[in-house]
Each structure stands twice: as C-alpha cells, then as structure tokens.
Short mmCIF file of N, CA and C in Angstrom, two decimals:
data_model
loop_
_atom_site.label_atom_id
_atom_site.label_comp_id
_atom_site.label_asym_id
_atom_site.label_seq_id
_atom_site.Cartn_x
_atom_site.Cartn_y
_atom_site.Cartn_z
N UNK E 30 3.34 -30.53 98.18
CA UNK E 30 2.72 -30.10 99.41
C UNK E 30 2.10 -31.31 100.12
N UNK E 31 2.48 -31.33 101.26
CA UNK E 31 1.46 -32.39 102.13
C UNK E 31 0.15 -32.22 102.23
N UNK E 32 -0.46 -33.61 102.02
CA UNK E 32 -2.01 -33.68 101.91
C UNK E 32 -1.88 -34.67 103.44
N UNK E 33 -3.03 -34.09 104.27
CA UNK E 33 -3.91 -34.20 105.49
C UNK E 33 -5.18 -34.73 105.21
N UNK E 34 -5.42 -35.67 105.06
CA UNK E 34 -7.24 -36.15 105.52
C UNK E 34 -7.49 -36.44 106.59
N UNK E 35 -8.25 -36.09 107.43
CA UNK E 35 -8.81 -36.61 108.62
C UNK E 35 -10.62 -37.54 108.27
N UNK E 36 -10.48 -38.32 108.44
CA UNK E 36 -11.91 -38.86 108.51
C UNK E 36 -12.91 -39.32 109.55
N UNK E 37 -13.82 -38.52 109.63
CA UNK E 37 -14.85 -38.49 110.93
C UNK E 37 -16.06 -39.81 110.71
N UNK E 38 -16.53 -40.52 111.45
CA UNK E 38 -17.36 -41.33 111.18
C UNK E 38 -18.48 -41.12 111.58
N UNK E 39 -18.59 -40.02 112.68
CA UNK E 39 -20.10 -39.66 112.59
C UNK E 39 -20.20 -40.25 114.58
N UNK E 40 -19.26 -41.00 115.32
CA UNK E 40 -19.24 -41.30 116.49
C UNK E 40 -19.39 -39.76 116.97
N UNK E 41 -20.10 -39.92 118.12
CA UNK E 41 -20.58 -38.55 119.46
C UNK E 41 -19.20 -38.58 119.99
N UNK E 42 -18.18 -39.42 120.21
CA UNK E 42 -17.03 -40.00 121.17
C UNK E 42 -16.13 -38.98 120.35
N UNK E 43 -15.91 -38.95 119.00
CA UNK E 43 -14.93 -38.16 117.80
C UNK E 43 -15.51 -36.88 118.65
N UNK E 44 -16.61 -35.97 118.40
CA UNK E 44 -16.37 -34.54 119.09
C UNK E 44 -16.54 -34.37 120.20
N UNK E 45 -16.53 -34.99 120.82
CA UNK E 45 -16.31 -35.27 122.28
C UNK E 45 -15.19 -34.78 122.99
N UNK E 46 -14.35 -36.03 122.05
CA UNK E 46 -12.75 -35.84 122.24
C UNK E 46 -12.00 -35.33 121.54
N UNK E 47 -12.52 -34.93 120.62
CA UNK E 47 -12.10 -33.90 119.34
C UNK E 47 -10.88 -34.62 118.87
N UNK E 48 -10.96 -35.87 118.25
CA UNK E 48 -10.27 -36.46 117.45
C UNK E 48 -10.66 -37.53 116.31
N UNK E 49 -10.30 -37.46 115.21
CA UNK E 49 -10.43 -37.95 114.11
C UNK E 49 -10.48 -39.96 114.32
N UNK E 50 -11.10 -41.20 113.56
CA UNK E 50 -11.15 -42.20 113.36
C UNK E 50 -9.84 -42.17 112.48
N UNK E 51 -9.64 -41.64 111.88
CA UNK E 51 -8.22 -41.81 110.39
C UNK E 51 -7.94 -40.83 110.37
N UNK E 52 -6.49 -40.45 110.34
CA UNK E 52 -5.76 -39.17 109.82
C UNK E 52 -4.48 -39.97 108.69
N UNK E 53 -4.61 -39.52 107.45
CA UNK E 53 -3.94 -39.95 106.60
C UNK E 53 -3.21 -38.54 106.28
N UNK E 54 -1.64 -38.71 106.67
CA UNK E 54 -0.72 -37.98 106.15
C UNK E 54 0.35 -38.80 104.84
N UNK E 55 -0.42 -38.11 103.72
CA UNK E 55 0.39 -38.52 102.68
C UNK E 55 0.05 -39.97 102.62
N UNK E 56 0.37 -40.75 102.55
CA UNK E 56 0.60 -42.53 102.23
C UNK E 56 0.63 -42.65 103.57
N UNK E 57 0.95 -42.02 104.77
CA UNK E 57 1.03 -42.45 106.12
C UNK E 57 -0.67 -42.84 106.90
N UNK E 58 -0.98 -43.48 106.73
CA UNK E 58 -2.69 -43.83 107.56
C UNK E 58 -2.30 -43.72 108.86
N UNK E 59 -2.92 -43.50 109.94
CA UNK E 59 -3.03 -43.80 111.58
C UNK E 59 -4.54 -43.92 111.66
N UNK E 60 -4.86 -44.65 111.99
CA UNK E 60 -6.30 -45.27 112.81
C UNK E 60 -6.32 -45.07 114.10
N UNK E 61 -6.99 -44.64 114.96
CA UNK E 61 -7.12 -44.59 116.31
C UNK E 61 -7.52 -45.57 117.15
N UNK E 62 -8.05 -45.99 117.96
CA UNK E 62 -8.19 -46.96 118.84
C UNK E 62 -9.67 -47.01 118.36
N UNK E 63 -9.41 -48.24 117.93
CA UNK E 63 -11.58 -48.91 117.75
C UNK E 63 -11.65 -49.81 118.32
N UNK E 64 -13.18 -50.02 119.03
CA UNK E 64 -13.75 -50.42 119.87
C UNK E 64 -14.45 -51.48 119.03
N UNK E 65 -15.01 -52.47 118.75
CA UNK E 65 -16.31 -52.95 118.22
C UNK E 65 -17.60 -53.00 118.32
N UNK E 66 -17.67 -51.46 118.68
CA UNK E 66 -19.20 -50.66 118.49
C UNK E 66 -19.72 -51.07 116.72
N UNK E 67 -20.97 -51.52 116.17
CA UNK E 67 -21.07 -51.51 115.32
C UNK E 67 -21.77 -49.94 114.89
N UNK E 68 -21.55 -49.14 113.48
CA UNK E 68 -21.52 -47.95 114.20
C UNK E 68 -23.18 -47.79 113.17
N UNK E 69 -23.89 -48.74 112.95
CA UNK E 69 -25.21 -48.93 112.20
C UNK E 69 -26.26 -48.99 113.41
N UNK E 70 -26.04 -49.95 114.27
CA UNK E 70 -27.01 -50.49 115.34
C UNK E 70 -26.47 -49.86 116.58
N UNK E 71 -25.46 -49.00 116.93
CA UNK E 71 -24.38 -48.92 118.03
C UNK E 71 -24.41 -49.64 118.95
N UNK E 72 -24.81 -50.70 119.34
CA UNK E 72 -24.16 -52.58 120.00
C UNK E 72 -23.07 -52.52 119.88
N UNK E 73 -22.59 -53.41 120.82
CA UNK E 73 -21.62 -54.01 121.12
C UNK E 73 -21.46 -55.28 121.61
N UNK E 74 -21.08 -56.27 120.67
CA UNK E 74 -21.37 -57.75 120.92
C UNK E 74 -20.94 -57.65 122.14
N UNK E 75 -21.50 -59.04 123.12
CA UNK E 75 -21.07 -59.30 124.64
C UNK E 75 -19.60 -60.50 124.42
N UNK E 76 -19.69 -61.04 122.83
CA UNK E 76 -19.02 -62.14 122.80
C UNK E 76 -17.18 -60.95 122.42
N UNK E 77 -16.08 -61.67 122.71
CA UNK E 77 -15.06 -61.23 122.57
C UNK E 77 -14.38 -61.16 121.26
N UNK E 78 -15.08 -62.58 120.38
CA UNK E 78 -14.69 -62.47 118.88
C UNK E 78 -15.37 -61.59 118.32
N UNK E 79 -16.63 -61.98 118.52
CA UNK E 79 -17.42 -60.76 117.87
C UNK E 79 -17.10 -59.44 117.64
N UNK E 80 -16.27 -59.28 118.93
CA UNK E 80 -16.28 -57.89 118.78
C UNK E 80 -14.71 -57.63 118.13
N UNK E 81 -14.04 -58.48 118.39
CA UNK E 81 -12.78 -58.51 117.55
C UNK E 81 -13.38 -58.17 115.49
N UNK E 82 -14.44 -59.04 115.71
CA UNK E 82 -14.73 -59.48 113.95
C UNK E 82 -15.29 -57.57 113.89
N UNK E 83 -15.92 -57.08 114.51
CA UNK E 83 -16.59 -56.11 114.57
C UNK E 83 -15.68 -54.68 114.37
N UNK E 84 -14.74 -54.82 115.28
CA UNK E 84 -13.40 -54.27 115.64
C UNK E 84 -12.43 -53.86 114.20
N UNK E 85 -12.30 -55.05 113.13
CA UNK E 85 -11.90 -55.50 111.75
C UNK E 85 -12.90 -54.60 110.79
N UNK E 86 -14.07 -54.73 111.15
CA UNK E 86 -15.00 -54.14 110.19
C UNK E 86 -14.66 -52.58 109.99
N UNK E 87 -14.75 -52.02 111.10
CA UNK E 87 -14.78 -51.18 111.26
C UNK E 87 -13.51 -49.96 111.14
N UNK E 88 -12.33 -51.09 110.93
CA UNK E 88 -11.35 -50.92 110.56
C UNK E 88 -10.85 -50.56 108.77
N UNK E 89 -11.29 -51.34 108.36
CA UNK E 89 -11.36 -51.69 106.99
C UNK E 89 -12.16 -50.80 106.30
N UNK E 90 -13.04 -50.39 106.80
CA UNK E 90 -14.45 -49.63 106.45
C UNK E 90 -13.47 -48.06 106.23
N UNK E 91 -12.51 -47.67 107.35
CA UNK E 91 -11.89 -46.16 107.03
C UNK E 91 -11.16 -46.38 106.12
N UNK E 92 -10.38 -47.48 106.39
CA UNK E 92 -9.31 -47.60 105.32
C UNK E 92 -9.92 -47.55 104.14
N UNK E 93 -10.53 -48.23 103.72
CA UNK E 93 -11.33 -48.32 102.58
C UNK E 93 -11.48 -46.82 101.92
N UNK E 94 -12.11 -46.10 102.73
CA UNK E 94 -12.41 -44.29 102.70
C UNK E 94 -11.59 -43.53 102.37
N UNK E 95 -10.27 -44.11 102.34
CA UNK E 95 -8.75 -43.47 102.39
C UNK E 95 -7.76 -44.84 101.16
N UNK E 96 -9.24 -45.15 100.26
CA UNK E 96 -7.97 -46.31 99.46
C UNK E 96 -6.92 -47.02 99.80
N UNK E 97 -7.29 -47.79 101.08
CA UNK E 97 -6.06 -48.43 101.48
C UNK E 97 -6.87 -49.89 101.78
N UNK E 98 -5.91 -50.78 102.61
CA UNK E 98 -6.73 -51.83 103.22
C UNK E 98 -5.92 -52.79 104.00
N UNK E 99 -6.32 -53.27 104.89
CA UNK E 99 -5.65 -54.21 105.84
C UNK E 99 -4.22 -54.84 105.56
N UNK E 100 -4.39 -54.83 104.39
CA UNK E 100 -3.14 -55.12 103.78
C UNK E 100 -1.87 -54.64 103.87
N UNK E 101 -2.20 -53.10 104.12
CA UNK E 101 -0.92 -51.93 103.53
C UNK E 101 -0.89 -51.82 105.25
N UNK E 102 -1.49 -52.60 106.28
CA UNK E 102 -1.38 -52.31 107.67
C UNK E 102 -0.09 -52.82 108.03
N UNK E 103 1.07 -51.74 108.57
CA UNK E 103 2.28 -51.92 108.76
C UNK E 103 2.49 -52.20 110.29
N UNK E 104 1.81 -51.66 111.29
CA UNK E 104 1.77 -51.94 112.65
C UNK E 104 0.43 -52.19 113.30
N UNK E 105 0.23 -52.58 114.18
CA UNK E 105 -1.02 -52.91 115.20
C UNK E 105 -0.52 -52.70 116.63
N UNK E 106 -1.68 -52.30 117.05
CA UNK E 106 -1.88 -52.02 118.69
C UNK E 106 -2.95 -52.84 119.17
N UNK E 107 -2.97 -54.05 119.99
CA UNK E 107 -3.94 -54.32 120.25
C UNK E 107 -3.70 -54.63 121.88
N UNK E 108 -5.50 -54.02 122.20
CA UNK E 108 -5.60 -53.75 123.44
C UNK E 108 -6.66 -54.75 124.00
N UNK E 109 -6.06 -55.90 125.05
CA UNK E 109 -7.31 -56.88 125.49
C UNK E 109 -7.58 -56.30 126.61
N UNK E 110 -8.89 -56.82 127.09
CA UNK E 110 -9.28 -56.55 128.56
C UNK E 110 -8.80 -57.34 129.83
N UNK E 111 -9.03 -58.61 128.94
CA UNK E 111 -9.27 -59.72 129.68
C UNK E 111 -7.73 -60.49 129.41
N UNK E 112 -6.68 -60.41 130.24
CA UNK E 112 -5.63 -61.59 129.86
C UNK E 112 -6.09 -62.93 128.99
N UNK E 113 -7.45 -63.26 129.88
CA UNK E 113 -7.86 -64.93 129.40
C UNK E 113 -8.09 -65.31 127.85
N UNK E 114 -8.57 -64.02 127.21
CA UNK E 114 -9.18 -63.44 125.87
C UNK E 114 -7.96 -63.50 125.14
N UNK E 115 -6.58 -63.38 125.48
CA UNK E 115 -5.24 -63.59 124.72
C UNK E 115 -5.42 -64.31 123.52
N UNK E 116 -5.16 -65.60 123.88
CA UNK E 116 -4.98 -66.66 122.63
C UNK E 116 -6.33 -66.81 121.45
N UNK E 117 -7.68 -66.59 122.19
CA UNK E 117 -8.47 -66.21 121.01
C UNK E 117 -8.72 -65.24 120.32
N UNK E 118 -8.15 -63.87 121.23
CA UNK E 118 -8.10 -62.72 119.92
C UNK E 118 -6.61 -62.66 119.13
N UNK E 119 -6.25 -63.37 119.75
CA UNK E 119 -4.92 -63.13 118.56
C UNK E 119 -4.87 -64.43 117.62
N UNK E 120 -5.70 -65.28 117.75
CA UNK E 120 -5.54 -66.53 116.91
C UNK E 120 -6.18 -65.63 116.05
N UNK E 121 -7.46 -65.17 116.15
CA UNK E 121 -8.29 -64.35 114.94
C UNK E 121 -7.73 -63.28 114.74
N UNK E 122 -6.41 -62.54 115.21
CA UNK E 122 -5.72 -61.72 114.72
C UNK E 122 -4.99 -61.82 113.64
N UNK E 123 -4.62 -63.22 113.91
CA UNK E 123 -3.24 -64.14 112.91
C UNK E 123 -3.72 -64.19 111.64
N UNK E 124 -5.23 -64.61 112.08
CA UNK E 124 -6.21 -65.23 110.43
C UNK E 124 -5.85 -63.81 109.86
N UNK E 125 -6.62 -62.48 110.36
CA UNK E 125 -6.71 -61.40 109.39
C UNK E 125 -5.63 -60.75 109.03
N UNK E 126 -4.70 -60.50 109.93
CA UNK E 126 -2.75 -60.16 109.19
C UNK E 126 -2.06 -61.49 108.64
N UNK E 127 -2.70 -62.50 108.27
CA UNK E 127 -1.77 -63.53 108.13
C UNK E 127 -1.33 -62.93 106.46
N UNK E 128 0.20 -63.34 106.61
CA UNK E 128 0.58 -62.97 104.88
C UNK E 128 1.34 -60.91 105.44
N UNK E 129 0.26 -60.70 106.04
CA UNK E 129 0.42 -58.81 106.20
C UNK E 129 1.67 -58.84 107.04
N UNK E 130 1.84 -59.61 108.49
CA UNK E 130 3.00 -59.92 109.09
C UNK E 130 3.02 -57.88 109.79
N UNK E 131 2.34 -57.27 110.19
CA UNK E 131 2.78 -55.85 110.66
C UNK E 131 3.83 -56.27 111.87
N UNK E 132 4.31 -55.29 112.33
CA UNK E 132 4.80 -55.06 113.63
C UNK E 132 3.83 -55.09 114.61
N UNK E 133 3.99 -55.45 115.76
CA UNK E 133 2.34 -55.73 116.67
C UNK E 133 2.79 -55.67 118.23
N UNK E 134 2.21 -54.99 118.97
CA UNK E 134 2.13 -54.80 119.99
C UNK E 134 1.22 -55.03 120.79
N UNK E 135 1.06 -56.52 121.71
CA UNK E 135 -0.44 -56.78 122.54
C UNK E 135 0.07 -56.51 124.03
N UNK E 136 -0.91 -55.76 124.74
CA UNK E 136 -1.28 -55.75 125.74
C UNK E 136 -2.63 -55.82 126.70
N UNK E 137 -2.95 -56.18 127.80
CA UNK E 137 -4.01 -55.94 128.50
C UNK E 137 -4.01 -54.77 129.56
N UNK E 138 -4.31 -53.30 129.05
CA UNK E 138 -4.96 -52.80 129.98
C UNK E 138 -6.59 -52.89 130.74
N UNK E 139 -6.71 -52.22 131.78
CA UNK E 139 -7.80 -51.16 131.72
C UNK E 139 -8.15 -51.04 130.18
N UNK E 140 -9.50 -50.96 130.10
CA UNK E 140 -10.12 -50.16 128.57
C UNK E 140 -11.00 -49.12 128.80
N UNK E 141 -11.58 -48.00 128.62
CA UNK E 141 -12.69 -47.17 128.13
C UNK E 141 -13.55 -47.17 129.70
N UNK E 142 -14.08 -48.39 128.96
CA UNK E 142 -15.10 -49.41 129.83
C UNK E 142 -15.36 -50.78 129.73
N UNK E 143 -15.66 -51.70 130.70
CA UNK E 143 -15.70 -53.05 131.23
C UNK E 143 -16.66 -53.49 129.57
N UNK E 144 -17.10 -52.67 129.41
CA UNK E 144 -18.08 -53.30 127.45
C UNK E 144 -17.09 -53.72 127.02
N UNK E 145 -15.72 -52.91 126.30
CA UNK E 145 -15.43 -53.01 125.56
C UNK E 145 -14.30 -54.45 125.87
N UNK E 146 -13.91 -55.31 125.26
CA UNK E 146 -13.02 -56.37 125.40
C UNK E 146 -11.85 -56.25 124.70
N UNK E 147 -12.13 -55.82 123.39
CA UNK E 147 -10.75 -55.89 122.75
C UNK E 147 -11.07 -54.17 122.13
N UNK E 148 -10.13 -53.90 121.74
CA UNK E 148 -9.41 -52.27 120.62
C UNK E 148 -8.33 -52.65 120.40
N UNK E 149 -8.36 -52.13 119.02
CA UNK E 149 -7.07 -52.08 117.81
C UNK E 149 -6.92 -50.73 117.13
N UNK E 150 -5.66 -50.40 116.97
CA UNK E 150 -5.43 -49.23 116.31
C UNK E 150 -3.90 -49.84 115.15
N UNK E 151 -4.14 -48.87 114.29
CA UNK E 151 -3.12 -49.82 113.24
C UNK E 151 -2.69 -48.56 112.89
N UNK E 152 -1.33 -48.71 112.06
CA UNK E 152 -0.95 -47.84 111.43
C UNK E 152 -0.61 -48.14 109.77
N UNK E 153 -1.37 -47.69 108.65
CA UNK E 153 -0.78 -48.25 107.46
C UNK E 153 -0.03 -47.14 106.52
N UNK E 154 0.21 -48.11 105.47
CA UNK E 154 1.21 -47.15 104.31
C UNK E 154 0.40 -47.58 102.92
N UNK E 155 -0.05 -46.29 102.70
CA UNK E 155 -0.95 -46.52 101.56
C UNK E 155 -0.19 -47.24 100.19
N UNK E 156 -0.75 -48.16 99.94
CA UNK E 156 0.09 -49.56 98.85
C UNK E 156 1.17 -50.07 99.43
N UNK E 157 1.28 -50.07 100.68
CA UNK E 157 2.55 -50.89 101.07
C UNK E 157 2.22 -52.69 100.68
N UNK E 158 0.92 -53.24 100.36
CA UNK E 158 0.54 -54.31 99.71
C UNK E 158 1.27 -54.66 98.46
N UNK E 159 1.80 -53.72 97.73
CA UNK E 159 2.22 -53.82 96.79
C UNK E 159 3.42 -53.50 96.39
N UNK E 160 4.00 -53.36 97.74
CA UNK E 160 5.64 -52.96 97.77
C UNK E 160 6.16 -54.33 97.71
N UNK E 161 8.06 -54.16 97.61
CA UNK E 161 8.26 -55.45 97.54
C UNK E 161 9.01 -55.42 99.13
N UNK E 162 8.80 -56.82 99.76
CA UNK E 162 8.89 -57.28 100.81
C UNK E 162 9.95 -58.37 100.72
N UNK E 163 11.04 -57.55 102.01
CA UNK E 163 11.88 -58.63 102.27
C UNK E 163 11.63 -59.39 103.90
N UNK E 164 11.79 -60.77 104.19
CA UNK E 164 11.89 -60.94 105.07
C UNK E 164 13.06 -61.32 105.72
N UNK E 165 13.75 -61.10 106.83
CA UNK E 165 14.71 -61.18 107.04
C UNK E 165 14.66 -62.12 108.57
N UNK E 166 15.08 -63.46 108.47
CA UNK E 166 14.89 -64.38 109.46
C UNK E 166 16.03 -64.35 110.85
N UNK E 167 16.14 -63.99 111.57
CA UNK E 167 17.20 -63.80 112.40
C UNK E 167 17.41 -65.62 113.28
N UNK E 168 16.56 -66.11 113.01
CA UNK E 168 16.68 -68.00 113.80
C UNK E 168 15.76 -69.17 112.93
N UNK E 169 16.03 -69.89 112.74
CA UNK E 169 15.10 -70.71 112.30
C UNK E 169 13.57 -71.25 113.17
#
C-alpha cells in the first residue's frame, strides 16, 4: 500500500494556502518552494547568500523529518529575483549539490515578494545517495 506523509512546519503561509512543506510519496520526497524565512526568529536575511544558506537549512531540516537528505536530492528548482544574484547563488548552489549533480532548473521570476531573493524547491528519492550512479558524458 502507498504511504503519504505530508509534513507541516508550523508556517501561517501552509494553512493559508493549504499546502504541505514535504509530501513524501513512498521514497518519492517533493519539497515545495522555500523561502529563507528562518522559521525560529521569522527574519529574513536582507543579504542574498544568507538567505540562500537559510533557504538550505530549511531544506534539510524536512528532509531530515522524512530520513532523507540533500543528498538523495534528484532535481532542483531554483527561483532568483534578481538576474544580478545569478552567479552567486548558484556558485553556493554548486558547493551544496556538488558530488549530488540533480537535474536543475534556474530561473528569475517575480517572487512572493520583493523580501524574498532566492526559493528552492527540490525533489528527492529517499536513499537515492546510496544508489549506484552512472554518469553518462555526452562531450568532453
């Protein structure tokens, strides 16, 4: 039988919009779009890494909840605000998937609101860390 977890974090924004931070179907994780609200102090750094580093935390923190971890993250969505913000949130993107290699999708919309700078939503496979991995080079 399929097992469903949904995991709520306690954000006003979750019943708001009446949707879950993590829905884990089976080994399938989906994360929703996080912001780098810290969700202790609810701030939001003004700096763009910060909130990237913040963004990670907060990421890791569900997964974690659901026995998984950055690791088993098979895709990414990441959403900048700012075009200019490009090359430094994805250099600190590189650091934290480096080795993980997901599928990744960056764009700059519109966000939420002018606060937020960066959101990431990932999709993982629970122990995909520990699967075996081929890479397959199509050019040098």
């Amino acid at each position: 039988m399929t097992k469903i977890t949904k995991l709520k974090t306690g954000s006003p924004f979750e019943d708001q919009a009446s949707y879950s931070r993590l829905v884990a179907v089976d080994n399938w994780i989906y994360v929703s779009n996080t912001a780098g609200r810290n969700p202790q102090t609810k701030l939001i750094p003004e700096d763009v890494l910060e909130q990237t580093l913040q963004v990670f935390a907060n990421i890791e923190s569900a997964l974690k909840a659901v026995d998984a971890s950055l690791a088993d993250v098979v895709c990414s969505r990441v959403f900048i605000q700012d075009p200019k913000d490009v090359p430094a949130v994805m250099g600190l993107i590189g650091e934290k998937f480096r080795g993980v290699d997901p599928a990744s999708t960056v764009t700059c919309p519109p966000l939420g609101s002018t606060v937020y700078k960066v959101e990431l939503e990932v999709t993982a496979y629970r122990n995909a860390s520990k699967a075996q991995v081929d890479v397959i080079r199509l050019s040098q």
